[in-house]
Short mmCIF file of C-alpha atoms and ligand atoms in Angstrom, two decimals:
data_model
loop_
_atom_site.label_atom_id
_atom_site.label_comp_id
_atom_site.label_asym_id
_atom_site.label_seq_id
_atom_site.Cartn_x
_atom_site.Cartn_y
_atom_site.Cartn_z
CA UNK A 1 109.26 99.08 119.45
CA UNK A 2 107.36 102.19 120.59
CA UNK A 3 110.10 104.03 122.48
CA UNK A 4 113.06 103.44 120.19
CA UNK A 5 113.80 105.54 117.14
CA UNK A 6 113.51 103.38 114.04
CA UNK A 7 115.88 103.69 111.13
CA UNK A 8 113.13 103.25 108.60
CA UNK A 9 109.37 102.96 108.85
CA UNK A 10 107.61 101.75 105.71
CA UNK A 11 103.92 102.59 105.58
CA UNK A 12 102.00 99.99 103.58
CA UNK A 13 102.60 96.31 102.77
CA UNK A 14 101.71 95.99 99.09
CA UNK A 15 104.35 95.17 96.45
CA UNK A 16 106.05 98.57 96.95
CA UNK A 17 106.27 98.44 100.75
CA UNK A 18 107.31 94.79 100.95
CA UNK A 19 110.00 95.17 98.30
CA UNK A 20 111.33 98.26 100.09
CA UNK A 21 111.42 96.12 103.25
CA UNK A 22 113.39 93.30 101.58
CA UNK A 23 116.05 95.75 100.41
CA UNK A 24 116.14 97.67 103.69
CA UNK A 25 116.26 94.51 105.80
CA UNK A 26 119.10 93.11 103.69
CA UNK A 27 120.95 96.42 104.28
CA UNK A 28 120.61 95.77 108.00
CA UNK A 29 118.25 98.70 108.59
CA UNK A 30 115.76 96.56 110.57
CA UNK A 31 112.74 98.21 108.93
CA UNK A 32 109.29 98.34 110.48
CA UNK A 33 106.30 97.96 108.16
CA UNK A 34 102.95 99.39 109.25
CA UNK A 35 100.46 97.20 107.41
CA UNK A 36 97.32 99.30 107.17
CA UNK A 37 93.96 97.63 106.80
CA UNK A 38 94.86 95.72 103.63
CA UNK A 39 98.02 93.71 104.41
CA UNK A 40 99.44 92.62 101.04
CA UNK A 41 97.69 95.45 99.19
CA UNK A 42 95.49 95.35 96.12
CA UNK A 43 96.67 91.98 94.80
CA UNK A 44 95.05 90.30 97.82
CA UNK A 45 91.73 90.98 96.08
CA UNK A 46 92.51 89.39 92.74
CA UNK A 47 92.82 85.85 91.44
CA UNK A 48 95.53 84.96 88.95
CA UNK A 49 98.50 87.22 88.23
CA UNK A 50 100.29 86.34 84.98
CA UNK A 51 102.65 89.28 84.56
CA UNK A 52 104.92 88.86 87.58
CA UNK A 53 108.33 87.79 86.24
CA UNK A 54 109.25 84.22 87.12
CA UNK A 55 105.65 83.11 87.76
CA UNK A 56 103.62 81.95 84.75
CA UNK A 57 100.45 82.13 86.80
CA UNK A 58 100.10 82.69 90.52
CA UNK A 59 97.21 83.67 92.77
CA UNK A 60 97.56 87.29 93.92
CA UNK A 61 97.32 86.44 97.66
CA UNK A 62 99.91 83.64 97.27
CA UNK A 63 102.32 86.01 95.52
CA UNK A 64 101.95 88.58 98.27
CA UNK A 65 102.40 85.98 101.03
CA UNK A 66 105.63 84.83 99.34
CA UNK A 67 106.98 88.39 99.24
CA UNK A 68 105.90 88.98 102.84
CA UNK A 69 107.66 85.81 103.99
CA UNK A 70 110.81 86.97 102.22
CA UNK A 71 110.66 90.38 103.92
CA UNK A 72 110.10 88.71 107.30
CA UNK A 73 112.89 86.20 106.71
CA UNK A 74 115.41 89.02 106.37
CA UNK A 75 114.29 90.71 109.59
CA UNK A 76 111.40 93.05 108.77
CA UNK A 77 109.07 93.74 111.69
CA UNK A 78 105.35 94.20 111.05
CA UNK A 79 102.79 96.25 112.94
CA UNK A 80 99.14 95.49 112.14
CA UNK A 81 97.95 99.07 112.55
CA UNK A 82 97.16 102.06 110.34
CA UNK A 83 98.93 105.41 110.23
CA UNK A 84 96.46 108.17 111.02
CA UNK A 85 98.69 111.21 111.58
CA UNK A 86 102.30 112.26 111.03
CA UNK A 87 104.64 115.09 111.91
CA UNK A 88 107.31 115.51 109.27
CA UNK A 89 108.31 119.02 110.41
CA UNK A 90 110.88 117.77 112.94
CA UNK A 91 113.46 114.99 112.82
CA UNK A 92 113.21 112.25 113.76
CA UNK A 93 109.80 112.02 112.13
CA UNK A 94 106.75 111.05 114.21
CA UNK A 95 103.91 108.79 113.09
CA UNK A 96 100.77 107.96 115.07
CA UNK A 97 98.58 104.91 114.53
CA UNK A 98 94.90 104.12 114.94
CA UNK A 99 95.75 102.50 118.30
CA UNK A 100 97.40 105.70 119.49
CA UNK A 101 100.94 104.43 119.18
CA UNK A 102 103.53 107.13 118.67
CA UNK A 103 106.47 105.97 116.58
CA UNK A 104 109.67 107.81 115.68
CA UNK A 105 111.82 107.18 112.64
CA UNK A 106 114.85 108.71 110.94
CA UNK A 107 113.42 107.92 107.48
CA UNK A 108 110.02 106.98 106.10
CA UNK A 109 108.85 105.26 102.90
CA UNK A 110 105.22 105.92 102.06
CA UNK A 111 103.84 102.99 100.05
CA UNK A 112 100.14 103.29 100.81
CA UNK A 113 98.93 102.73 97.26
CA UNK A 114 95.71 103.96 95.76
CA UNK A 115 92.21 102.60 96.06
CA UNK A 116 90.31 102.04 92.82
CA UNK A 117 86.89 103.65 93.10
CA UNK A 118 84.03 101.19 93.20
CA UNK A 119 80.41 101.49 92.19
CA UNK A 120 79.30 100.23 95.62
CA UNK A 121 76.32 98.29 94.32
CA UNK A 122 75.03 94.82 95.26
CA UNK A 123 77.23 91.93 94.14
CA UNK A 124 80.30 94.06 93.45
CA UNK A 125 82.30 93.04 96.50
CA UNK A 126 81.25 89.37 96.02
CA UNK A 127 82.77 89.29 92.53
CA UNK A 128 85.67 91.74 93.01
CA UNK A 129 88.68 89.93 91.55
CA UNK A 130 86.31 87.24 90.18
CA UNK A 131 85.56 88.82 86.85
CA UNK A 132 85.38 92.39 88.16
CA UNK A 133 88.70 94.14 87.88
CA UNK A 134 90.26 97.55 87.41
CA UNK A 135 93.30 96.63 85.36
CA UNK A 136 92.88 95.91 81.64
CA UNK A 137 96.63 95.56 81.10
CA UNK A 138 96.64 92.87 83.81
CA UNK A 139 93.47 90.96 82.97
CA UNK A 140 92.43 91.58 79.34
CA UNK A 141 94.18 88.41 78.17
CA UNK A 142 91.82 86.34 80.33
CA UNK A 143 88.92 87.30 78.02
CA UNK A 144 89.68 86.08 74.48
CA UNK A 145 86.57 86.51 72.33
CA UNK A 146 84.47 87.10 75.47
CA UNK A 147 81.81 89.66 76.34
CA UNK A 148 83.33 92.46 78.38
CA UNK A 149 82.04 95.68 79.88
CA UNK A 150 84.11 98.76 80.55
CA UNK A 151 82.63 101.19 83.07
CA UNK A 152 83.61 104.85 82.68
CA UNK A 153 83.95 107.54 80.06
CA UNK A 154 87.38 109.03 80.74
CA UNK A 155 90.80 108.37 79.24
CA UNK A 156 91.40 105.21 81.27
CA UNK A 157 88.10 103.69 80.15
CA UNK A 158 88.88 104.54 76.52
CA UNK A 159 92.39 103.10 76.82
CA UNK A 160 90.95 99.95 78.39
CA UNK A 161 88.41 99.62 75.57
CA UNK A 162 91.11 100.04 72.90
CA UNK A 163 93.41 97.60 74.69
CA UNK A 164 90.61 94.99 74.92
CA UNK A 165 90.37 95.03 71.12
CA UNK A 166 93.51 92.90 70.98
CA UNK A 167 91.50 90.09 72.56
CA UNK A 168 87.81 90.47 71.76
CA UNK A 169 85.33 92.31 69.56
CA UNK A 170 82.52 92.04 72.11
CA UNK A 171 83.08 95.24 74.05
CA UNK A 172 80.48 97.50 75.66
CA UNK A 173 81.32 100.76 77.38
CA UNK A 174 78.81 101.92 80.01
CA UNK A 175 79.02 105.60 80.88
CA UNK A 176 76.93 107.51 83.38
CA UNK A 177 76.83 110.78 81.43
CA UNK A 178 75.46 111.63 78.00
CA UNK A 179 78.99 112.40 76.68
CA UNK A 180 82.37 110.81 77.13
CA UNK A 181 84.85 112.85 79.17
CA UNK A 182 88.04 111.42 77.63
CA UNK A 183 90.32 113.52 75.43
CA UNK A 184 89.06 114.01 71.88
CA UNK A 185 91.61 111.63 70.31
CA UNK A 186 90.88 108.85 72.80
CA UNK A 187 87.12 109.27 72.29
CA UNK A 188 87.48 109.03 68.55
CA UNK A 189 89.40 105.78 68.71
CA UNK A 190 86.48 104.24 70.57
CA UNK A 191 83.49 105.92 68.94
CA UNK A 192 84.83 105.15 65.45
CA UNK A 193 85.23 101.48 66.29
CA UNK A 194 82.19 99.47 65.12
CA UNK A 195 83.01 96.68 67.60
CA UNK A 196 82.66 98.93 70.64
CA UNK A 197 79.12 99.62 71.73
CA UNK A 198 78.56 102.59 74.09
CA UNK A 199 75.60 102.82 76.45
CA UNK A 200 75.21 106.40 77.74
CA UNK A 201 73.41 107.82 80.79
CA UNK A 202 73.69 104.44 82.45
CA UNK A 203 75.45 102.55 85.18
CA UNK A 204 75.60 99.05 86.58
CA UNK A 205 73.29 98.66 89.54
CA UNK A 206 73.67 94.93 90.27
CA UNK A 207 76.31 92.26 89.68
CA UNK A 208 75.35 88.58 89.62
CA UNK A 209 77.38 85.42 89.24
CA UNK A 210 77.66 81.71 89.85
CA UNK A 211 79.60 82.02 93.10
CA UNK A 212 82.92 81.63 91.28
CA UNK A 213 82.70 84.35 88.66
CA UNK A 214 80.51 87.24 87.60
CA UNK A 215 78.07 86.17 84.85
CA UNK A 216 75.60 89.03 84.36
CA UNK A 217 74.81 92.57 85.38
CA UNK A 218 71.86 94.90 85.54
CA UNK A 219 72.40 98.17 83.68
CA UNK A 220 70.09 101.01 84.69
CA UNK A 221 69.42 104.12 82.62
CA UNK A 222 69.80 107.08 84.98
CA UNK A 223 67.22 109.19 83.13
CA UNK A 224 64.43 106.72 82.47
CA UNK A 225 65.05 104.11 85.17
CA UNK A 226 64.90 101.40 82.49
CA UNK A 227 66.86 98.30 83.47
CA UNK A 228 68.50 95.80 81.16
CA UNK A 229 70.07 92.53 82.18
CA UNK A 230 73.24 91.68 80.28
CA UNK A 231 75.27 88.48 80.25
CA UNK A 232 78.96 89.23 80.52
CA UNK A 233 82.26 87.47 81.15
CA UNK A 234 84.28 90.33 82.60
CA UNK A 235 83.84 93.88 83.87
CA UNK A 236 86.58 96.51 83.92
CA UNK A 237 85.80 99.42 86.25
CA UNK A 238 87.62 102.58 85.20
CA UNK A 239 86.04 105.37 87.22
CA UNK A 240 89.14 106.67 88.98
CA UNK A 241 91.50 106.04 91.85
CA UNK A 242 91.82 107.60 95.28
CA UNK A 243 95.44 107.80 96.47
CA UNK A 244 95.76 106.80 100.13
CA UNK A 245 97.42 110.02 101.24
CA UNK A 246 94.99 111.45 103.80
CA UNK A 247 97.41 111.26 106.77
CA UNK A 248 100.26 112.79 104.77
CA UNK A 249 98.83 115.36 102.41
CA UNK A 250 99.11 118.31 104.80
CA UNK A 251 102.80 117.50 105.33
CA UNK A 252 104.21 116.72 101.88
CA UNK A 253 103.49 118.08 98.43
CA UNK A 254 100.70 116.29 96.57
CA UNK A 255 99.12 117.03 93.20
CA UNK A 256 95.53 118.18 92.69
CA UNK A 257 94.27 114.60 92.86
CA UNK A 258 96.14 113.82 96.09
CA UNK A 259 98.96 111.72 94.55
CA UNK A 260 102.35 112.39 96.15
CA UNK A 261 104.64 114.56 94.04
CA UNK A 262 108.11 113.12 93.66
CA UNK A 263 111.45 114.24 92.26
CA UNK A 264 114.49 112.14 91.47
CA UNK A 265 112.39 108.90 91.40
CA UNK A 266 111.37 108.54 95.05
CA UNK A 267 112.01 111.79 96.91
CA UNK A 268 109.06 113.71 98.35
CA UNK A 269 109.09 117.39 99.31
CA UNK A 270 110.43 116.40 102.77
CA UNK A 271 114.03 115.21 102.88
CA UNK A 272 114.11 111.72 104.40
CA UNK A 273 110.54 110.86 103.36
CA UNK A 274 110.30 108.73 100.23
CA UNK A 275 107.30 107.49 98.20
CA UNK A 276 106.91 104.28 96.22
CA UNK A 277 104.22 102.64 94.10
CA UNK A 278 100.67 103.61 93.22
CA UNK A 279 100.63 106.34 95.89
CA UNK A 280 102.50 108.54 93.43
CA UNK A 281 102.33 106.59 90.17
CA UNK A 282 98.96 106.89 88.49
CA UNK A 283 100.45 106.05 85.11
CA UNK A 284 101.71 102.45 85.23
CA UNK A 285 99.81 101.06 88.27
CA UNK A 286 101.42 97.61 88.17
CA UNK A 287 102.72 95.32 90.87
CA UNK A 288 106.12 95.09 89.22
CA UNK A 289 106.53 98.85 88.79
CA UNK A 290 105.48 99.34 92.42
CA UNK A 291 108.00 96.73 93.52
CA UNK A 292 110.71 98.46 91.45
CA UNK A 293 109.79 101.72 93.10
CA UNK A 294 110.00 100.09 96.53
CA UNK A 295 113.51 98.91 95.72
CA UNK A 296 114.54 102.43 94.67
CA UNK A 297 112.96 104.02 97.74
CA UNK A 298 114.83 101.64 100.06
CA UNK A 299 118.14 102.29 98.32
CA UNK A 300 117.54 106.05 98.49
CA UNK A 301 116.56 105.81 102.17
CA UNK A 302 119.67 103.77 102.90
CA UNK A 303 121.85 106.42 101.25
CA UNK A 304 120.05 109.20 103.12
CA UNK A 305 120.51 107.40 106.44
CA UNK A 306 124.19 106.75 105.85
CA UNK A 307 124.68 110.49 105.20
CA UNK A 308 122.92 111.67 108.36
CA UNK A 309 124.45 109.17 110.79
C1 FAD B 1 91.54 93.67 90.93
C2 FAD B 1 92.96 94.07 90.64
C3 FAD B 1 93.76 93.23 89.87
C4 FAD B 1 95.09 93.60 89.61
N1 FAD B 1 95.85 92.73 88.88
C5 FAD B 1 97.15 93.04 88.66
C6 FAD B 1 97.99 92.12 87.94
O1 FAD B 1 97.55 91.05 87.50
N2 FAD B 1 99.28 92.50 87.75
C7 FAD B 1 99.79 93.69 88.20
O2 FAD B 1 100.98 93.96 87.99
N3 FAD B 1 99.02 94.56 88.87
C8 FAD B 1 97.71 94.27 89.10
N4 FAD B 1 96.92 95.16 89.77
C9 FAD B 1 97.51 96.44 90.20
C10 FAD B 1 98.39 96.22 91.43
O3 FAD B 1 97.66 95.50 92.40
C11 FAD B 1 98.86 97.55 92.00
O4 FAD B 1 99.52 98.31 91.00
C12 FAD B 1 99.85 97.31 93.16
O5 FAD B 1 99.27 96.50 94.16
C13 FAD B 1 100.28 98.63 93.79
O6 FAD B 1 101.17 98.32 94.82
P1 FAD B 1 101.47 99.34 96.03
O7 FAD B 1 102.38 98.61 96.93
O8 FAD B 1 101.88 100.64 95.48
O9 FAD B 1 100.07 99.59 96.74
P2 FAD B 1 98.89 98.64 97.24
O10 FAD B 1 98.97 97.27 96.69
O11 FAD B 1 97.65 99.44 97.01
O12 FAD B 1 99.18 98.52 98.82
C14 FAD B 1 98.96 99.62 99.66
C15 FAD B 1 99.27 99.21 101.09
O13 FAD B 1 99.22 100.38 101.91
C16 FAD B 1 98.48 100.10 103.09
N5 FAD B 1 97.96 101.37 103.61
C17 FAD B 1 97.11 102.25 103.02
N6 FAD B 1 96.88 103.31 103.84
C18 FAD B 1 97.62 103.08 104.96
C19 FAD B 1 97.81 103.79 106.17
N7 FAD B 1 97.20 104.96 106.42
N8 FAD B 1 98.63 103.26 107.13
C20 FAD B 1 99.27 102.08 106.90
N9 FAD B 1 99.14 101.39 105.74
C21 FAD B 1 98.31 101.87 104.81
C22 FAD B 1 97.44 99.08 102.66
O14 FAD B 1 96.96 98.37 103.79
C23 FAD B 1 98.28 98.22 101.71
O15 FAD B 1 99.00 97.28 102.46
C24 FAD B 1 95.60 94.82 90.07
C25 FAD B 1 94.80 95.67 90.83
C26 FAD B 1 93.50 95.31 91.13
C27 FAD B 1 92.65 96.22 91.96
#
């Protein structure tokens, strides 16, 4: 595996990378996936997914295992390592891993996703995916008439709060500053809504639950230190995303936030290197859109490879 030149290396095994692999494997490209430290991607950390076509309700890890099996079935190889460095200045491209493997490939799909920022406070990792989530579009419907908290004061937090209104009137926004940072229009939609309560200058400092699901939080005022305990059913954390582009960002064009810039759907600034999923798409951030992107990236890579060979 190490000495040969691969047709296609796919970096990342979330919905984008695995779907790219299914398409590439079925085109006989014998793709290699480098898994990274979260094989299966973000859905491995959630419970039920109800917006994947063809599955009314499926556990996130089960869905990802099914897609992985399908990719493997058609001949995808997997390497349980992480890409730490690349050289895209010469062809074939070179990628190095955390175990010092040097791999060469004629084409690369980057599908390394983005990591939602966490508060990093006690209880958060215990209840991540068990009532703590980052995706209102995905999970709002699980909270009809329930008490929910939205953490953040930017556009995403405001959008999440507005979206939650379709399901519940018991919404509290907790924001660390004394003013919201969202655009004026988005702020107004929330501040003018009598059902949305906003707690300023505050953040969650502890999550508690019953082992299965988060049930209450401690909210601490950053100025006074005052703590309040609040019973809740769900928490939506909307404090930003970090695209996983550290090994690549010196070699391909990225925007100011580190997301990969693309043209023509999947093409990066380096010919032969393609991007798919949350690593470039901060707008939709869905499993299905990432999978669709993975499909497009594989088809584009296949076309690129057939032109250079
Ligand atoms: C709690 C939660 C619940 C969600 N629920 C839903 C839902 O119900 N429905 C829905 O559609 N979406 C949901 N989402 C969003 C969805 O998970 C993402 O949009 C989707 O997983 C993005 O897919 P991706 O393949 O682009 O990246 P990811 O899933 O983020 O996968 C990235 C992959 O890249 C790998 N990687 C990263 N860096 C490296 C590296 N240097 N070298 C090698 N590999 C690397 C990781 O190990 C991982 O395998 C949810 C997200 C969260 C956090």
